[in-house]
Amino acid sequence: MHAPMLETIGNVPSAHGRAFSQRVLSSHGSGESRSFAMNRVQVRFVALLGAAALAAPALGETGDHVACYKVKDRAKHGVFTLTVTNAGVTQACRVTVPARLGCLATQVSAVAPTPPGDEPSPGPAGDFLCYPLVCPRPFPSAAQMTDELGGQRVVDFKRAQLLCAPAARGPATIGSSTTTTTVPPEPCDFNSSDRKCEGTCADGGHCSAVASGGACECRKTPCGDADSPSCDGFCAPDEACVFTVTDCSCMSIP
């Protein structure tokens, strides 16, 4: 007569194990049948562990954050007007090229200490280039927002800073097929009626206002890359490069 089999957890018999053993003994008379039944349960358990192991990395591979870097953009200087609508507010804004920041889709892991909030439904993020943005009032109203790092809180929206446009990232290339035409330089001077700098500069320079106002000069360094606090970089024709707390920024000529 066989002694009853007991399923154990940490070498301690369990009631579930006794019931399972009795079912196996009643339906399978031989030791070989009991062994087959136990092996089948073990195979199912190992299969579940394997599925979980395969699913875990997939959850972490989604780049649902973006990391932003200051960039040196070689795009030709330009100014665009556009309408911006978000959070129920519509504004007529102005964006300036070249870009100031480049943001890349980023995977985040091993955050320490544990953040206070839960990450909202994650989704794949993209790559972006961010440009200086100037918008008039009204700005979007304060809102309750939640993220992983800051948790749930109320966020106030102040003046606009950047417009980030989706970008496609590829390998760096050297050289360009663009044909350039040399334009004879014309005097770079300040138009007091329109309150902006006019004229053509040689060697790719830009006619830009001097911070003190009332004068213009040819400059080759974008305002964002200029040394502070001198801020002798170029801006749009109706803007001047000035020092604002930590760096150089383009501001409208008063």
Short mmCIF file of C-alpha atoms in Angstrom, two decimals:
data_model
loop_
_atom_site.label_atom_id
_atom_site.label_comp_id
_atom_site.label_asym_id
_atom_site.label_seq_id
_atom_site.Cartn_x
_atom_site.Cartn_y
_atom_site.Cartn_z
CA MET A 1 0.00 0.00 0.00
CA HIS A 2 1.43 3.37 -1.04
CA ALA A 3 1.82 6.22 1.41
CA PRO A 4 -0.20 9.35 0.36
CA MET A 5 1.75 11.93 -1.69
CA LEU A 6 1.78 15.51 -0.37
CA GLU A 7 2.52 18.65 -2.42
CA THR A 8 4.93 20.79 -0.39
CA ILE A 9 5.82 24.48 -0.37
CA GLY A 10 9.11 25.05 1.41
CA ASN A 11 8.93 21.38 2.70
CA VAL A 12 5.56 22.08 4.44
CA PRO A 13 2.58 19.96 3.29
CA SER A 14 -0.39 21.96 2.02
CA ALA A 15 -4.08 21.13 1.83
CA HIS A 16 -4.01 21.85 -1.90
CA GLY A 17 -1.20 19.31 -2.23
CA ARG A 18 -3.17 16.62 -0.37
CA ALA A 19 -6.24 17.13 -2.56
CA PHE A 20 -4.13 17.13 -5.72
CA SER A 21 -2.34 13.92 -4.66
CA GLN A 22 -5.61 12.17 -3.93
CA ARG A 23 -6.94 13.08 -7.39
CA VAL A 24 -3.77 11.79 -9.02
CA LEU A 25 -3.86 8.52 -7.00
CA SER A 26 -7.51 7.91 -7.85
CA SER A 27 -7.12 8.55 -11.59
CA HIS A 28 -3.63 7.06 -12.11
CA GLY A 29 -2.92 3.73 -10.47
CA SER A 30 0.81 3.46 -11.22
CA GLY A 31 3.86 5.49 -10.21
CA GLU A 32 4.57 6.17 -13.90
CA SER A 33 1.14 7.81 -14.36
CA ARG A 34 1.62 9.97 -11.27
CA SER A 35 5.02 11.09 -12.60
CA PHE A 36 3.49 12.03 -15.97
CA ALA A 37 0.81 14.16 -14.29
CA MET A 38 3.35 16.01 -12.13
CA ASN A 39 5.65 16.62 -15.13
CA ARG A 40 2.75 18.11 -17.10
CA VAL A 41 2.08 20.64 -14.32
CA GLN A 42 5.78 21.53 -14.17
CA VAL A 43 5.92 22.06 -17.96
CA ARG A 44 2.97 24.47 -17.78
CA PHE A 45 4.63 26.43 -14.94
CA VAL A 46 7.93 26.70 -16.84
CA ALA A 47 6.05 27.88 -19.94
CA LEU A 48 4.40 30.66 -17.92
CA LEU A 49 7.78 31.76 -16.53
CA GLY A 50 9.22 31.84 -20.05
CA ALA A 51 6.35 33.99 -21.35
CA ALA A 52 6.82 36.44 -18.49
CA ALA A 53 10.57 36.64 -19.13
CA LEU A 54 9.97 37.41 -22.81
CA ALA A 55 7.35 40.07 -22.02
CA ALA A 56 9.40 41.95 -19.42
CA PRO A 57 12.11 43.39 -21.74
CA ALA A 58 9.48 44.44 -24.28
CA LEU A 59 7.86 46.73 -21.70
CA GLY A 60 11.18 48.52 -21.08
CA GLU A 61 12.18 48.93 -24.71
CA THR A 62 9.61 51.63 -25.47
CA GLY A 63 11.27 55.07 -25.63
CA ASP A 64 8.41 57.00 -24.06
CA HIS A 65 10.55 59.86 -22.67
CA VAL A 66 12.58 62.51 -24.49
CA ALA A 67 16.02 63.81 -23.53
CA CYS A 68 16.83 67.31 -24.86
CA TYR A 69 20.28 68.65 -25.79
CA LYS A 70 21.50 72.07 -26.80
CA VAL A 71 22.33 71.94 -30.51
CA LYS A 72 24.31 73.88 -33.07
CA ASP A 73 21.91 74.04 -36.00
CA ARG A 74 23.26 74.91 -39.47
CA ALA A 75 19.83 75.87 -40.84
CA LYS A 76 19.55 79.26 -42.53
CA HIS A 77 18.22 81.95 -40.22
CA GLY A 78 14.53 82.66 -40.69
CA VAL A 79 11.38 83.88 -38.94
CA PHE A 80 7.92 82.33 -39.34
CA THR A 81 4.51 83.38 -38.05
CA LEU A 82 2.04 80.68 -37.08
CA THR A 83 -1.10 80.03 -35.08
CA VAL A 84 -0.67 77.89 -31.97
CA THR A 85 -3.68 76.20 -30.36
CA ASN A 86 -3.53 74.15 -27.17
CA ALA A 87 -5.47 73.76 -23.90
CA GLY A 88 -8.34 75.81 -25.36
CA VAL A 89 -6.13 78.84 -26.12
CA THR A 90 -5.27 80.12 -29.62
CA GLN A 91 -2.32 82.49 -30.13
CA ALA A 92 -0.66 84.18 -33.10
CA CYS A 93 3.00 83.41 -32.48
CA ARG A 94 6.42 83.79 -34.07
CA VAL A 95 9.09 81.09 -34.30
CA THR A 96 12.75 81.64 -35.16
CA VAL A 97 15.14 79.30 -37.00
CA PRO A 98 17.74 77.79 -36.30
CA ALA A 99 16.85 75.29 -33.59
CA ARG A 100 18.07 75.68 -30.00
CA LEU A 101 17.38 72.19 -28.65
CA GLY A 102 17.28 68.68 -30.06
CA CYS A 103 15.14 66.10 -28.23
CA LEU A 104 15.55 62.35 -28.77
CA ALA A 105 13.22 59.48 -27.88
CA THR A 106 14.70 58.03 -24.69
CA GLN A 107 14.29 54.86 -22.62
CA VAL A 108 14.50 55.49 -18.85
CA SER A 109 15.29 52.80 -16.27
CA ALA A 110 16.79 52.28 -12.79
CA VAL A 111 15.42 55.59 -11.41
CA ALA A 112 16.61 56.17 -7.83
CA PRO A 113 15.15 57.02 -5.41
CA THR A 114 11.67 55.80 -6.30
CA PRO A 115 9.75 58.69 -7.98
CA PRO A 116 6.57 59.92 -6.24
CA GLY A 117 4.22 59.41 -9.18
CA ASP A 118 3.07 56.75 -11.64
CA GLU A 119 3.91 57.22 -15.30
CA PRO A 120 0.77 57.92 -17.39
CA SER A 121 -0.03 55.42 -20.13
CA PRO A 122 3.32 55.16 -21.93
CA GLY A 123 3.58 55.44 -25.67
CA PRO A 124 6.52 55.68 -28.05
CA ALA A 125 7.92 59.21 -28.31
CA GLY A 126 9.70 60.67 -31.33
CA ASP A 127 12.66 62.92 -32.08
CA PHE A 128 12.17 66.70 -32.13
CA LEU A 129 13.96 69.94 -32.94
CA CYS A 130 12.91 72.87 -30.76
CA TYR A 131 12.89 76.51 -31.91
CA PRO A 132 12.54 79.80 -30.01
CA LEU A 133 8.85 80.71 -29.75
CA VAL A 134 7.31 84.07 -28.87
CA CYS A 135 3.55 84.25 -28.13
CA PRO A 136 1.37 87.04 -26.73
CA ARG A 137 -1.02 86.68 -23.82
CA PRO A 138 -3.21 84.94 -22.82
CA PHE A 139 -1.17 81.88 -21.93
CA PRO A 140 -2.72 78.47 -21.14
CA SER A 141 -4.35 78.40 -17.70
CA ALA A 142 -2.94 76.44 -14.76
CA ALA A 143 -3.74 72.74 -14.83
CA GLN A 144 -3.44 69.65 -12.66
CA MET A 145 -0.79 67.41 -14.21
CA THR A 146 0.72 64.06 -13.27
CA ASP A 147 3.95 62.37 -14.24
CA GLU A 148 6.40 59.83 -12.85
CA LEU A 149 9.01 62.24 -11.47
CA GLY A 150 6.86 64.97 -9.94
CA GLY A 151 3.66 63.10 -9.10
CA GLN A 152 0.30 64.91 -9.12
CA ARG A 153 0.38 68.72 -8.73
CA VAL A 154 -0.83 72.01 -10.23
CA VAL A 155 1.38 73.51 -12.96
CA ASP A 156 1.26 77.20 -14.00
CA PHE A 157 2.02 78.08 -17.62
CA LYS A 158 4.06 81.25 -18.21
CA ARG A 159 5.38 82.80 -21.44
CA ALA A 160 6.20 80.59 -24.42
CA GLN A 161 9.77 79.36 -24.83
CA LEU A 162 10.09 76.72 -27.54
CA LEU A 163 8.14 75.09 -30.36
CA CYS A 164 9.23 71.47 -30.88
CA ALA A 165 8.66 70.02 -34.34
CA PRO A 166 8.87 66.26 -35.13
CA ALA A 167 12.17 65.45 -36.85
CA ALA A 168 13.64 62.46 -38.67
CA ARG A 169 17.12 61.51 -37.44
CA GLY A 170 19.63 59.98 -39.86
CA PRO A 171 23.41 59.59 -40.18
CA ALA A 172 25.55 62.72 -40.27
CA THR A 173 26.73 63.69 -43.76
CA ILE A 174 29.46 66.03 -44.95
CA GLY A 175 29.01 68.42 -47.82
CA SER A 176 25.94 69.81 -49.54
CA SER A 177 24.59 69.87 -53.06
CA THR A 178 23.05 73.32 -52.54
CA THR A 179 24.30 75.95 -54.97
CA THR A 180 24.99 79.33 -53.41
CA THR A 181 25.01 82.67 -55.17
CA THR A 182 27.31 85.42 -53.98
CA VAL A 183 25.48 88.71 -53.48
CA PRO A 184 27.51 91.93 -53.42
CA PRO A 185 27.42 93.28 -49.86
CA GLU A 186 25.17 96.27 -49.17
CA PRO A 187 25.41 98.55 -46.16
CA CYS A 188 24.02 97.08 -42.95
CA ASP A 189 22.08 99.85 -41.23
CA PHE A 190 19.21 100.46 -38.81
CA ASN A 191 15.85 101.53 -40.24
CA SER A 192 14.43 103.80 -37.53
CA SER A 193 10.99 103.88 -39.19
CA ASP A 194 10.49 100.10 -39.17
CA ARG A 195 12.69 99.58 -36.08
CA LYS A 196 14.76 96.84 -37.69
CA CYS A 197 18.13 96.16 -39.31
CA GLU A 198 18.37 96.13 -43.11
CA GLY A 199 21.16 95.38 -45.53
CA THR A 200 23.29 92.50 -46.79
CA CYS A 201 26.44 91.18 -45.15
CA ALA A 202 29.31 89.44 -46.91
CA ASP A 203 30.59 85.91 -46.18
CA GLY A 204 27.30 84.64 -44.79
CA GLY A 205 26.96 87.32 -42.14
CA HIS A 206 23.65 88.59 -40.76
CA CYS A 207 22.69 92.22 -40.32
CA SER A 208 21.66 92.35 -36.66
CA ALA A 209 20.93 95.00 -34.04
CA VAL A 210 23.41 96.05 -31.38
CA ALA A 211 21.94 95.53 -27.91
CA SER A 212 22.23 99.24 -27.07
CA GLY A 213 19.86 100.00 -30.01
CA GLY A 214 20.04 102.45 -32.87
CA ALA A 215 22.85 100.60 -34.67
CA CYS A 216 23.38 97.40 -36.64
CA GLU A 217 26.39 95.31 -37.57
CA CYS A 218 27.22 92.11 -39.47
CA ARG A 219 27.45 89.01 -37.28
CA LYS A 220 28.03 85.33 -38.00
CA THR A 221 27.29 83.71 -34.63
CA PRO A 222 23.65 82.86 -33.72
CA CYS A 223 22.47 84.61 -30.59
CA GLY A 224 22.02 81.29 -28.76
CA ASP A 225 25.70 80.42 -29.34
CA ALA A 226 27.07 83.87 -28.47
CA ASP A 227 29.16 84.44 -25.36
CA SER A 228 27.37 85.98 -22.39
CA PRO A 229 27.06 88.62 -21.14
CA SER A 230 28.34 90.39 -24.30
CA CYS A 231 25.77 88.51 -26.46
CA ASP A 232 27.09 89.69 -29.82
CA GLY A 233 25.14 87.14 -31.89
CA PHE A 234 22.59 87.73 -34.64
CA CYS A 235 18.77 87.62 -34.40
CA ALA A 236 15.82 88.47 -36.66
CA PRO A 237 15.97 91.93 -38.30
CA ASP A 238 13.61 93.38 -35.67
CA GLU A 239 15.26 91.70 -32.67
CA ALA A 240 18.38 92.24 -30.59
CA CYS A 241 20.55 89.66 -28.84
CA VAL A 242 20.48 90.39 -25.09
CA PHE A 243 21.61 88.66 -21.90
CA THR A 244 18.70 87.10 -19.95
CA VAL A 245 19.77 85.68 -16.57
CA THR A 246 21.75 82.66 -17.83
CA ASP A 247 22.25 82.95 -21.59
CA CYS A 248 21.74 85.08 -24.70
CA SER A 249 18.25 85.42 -26.18
CA CYS A 250 16.59 87.33 -29.01
CA MET A 251 14.18 90.03 -27.86
CA SER A 252 12.05 92.45 -29.90
CA ILE A 253 13.56 95.89 -30.43
CA PRO A 254 11.45 98.37 -28.37
#
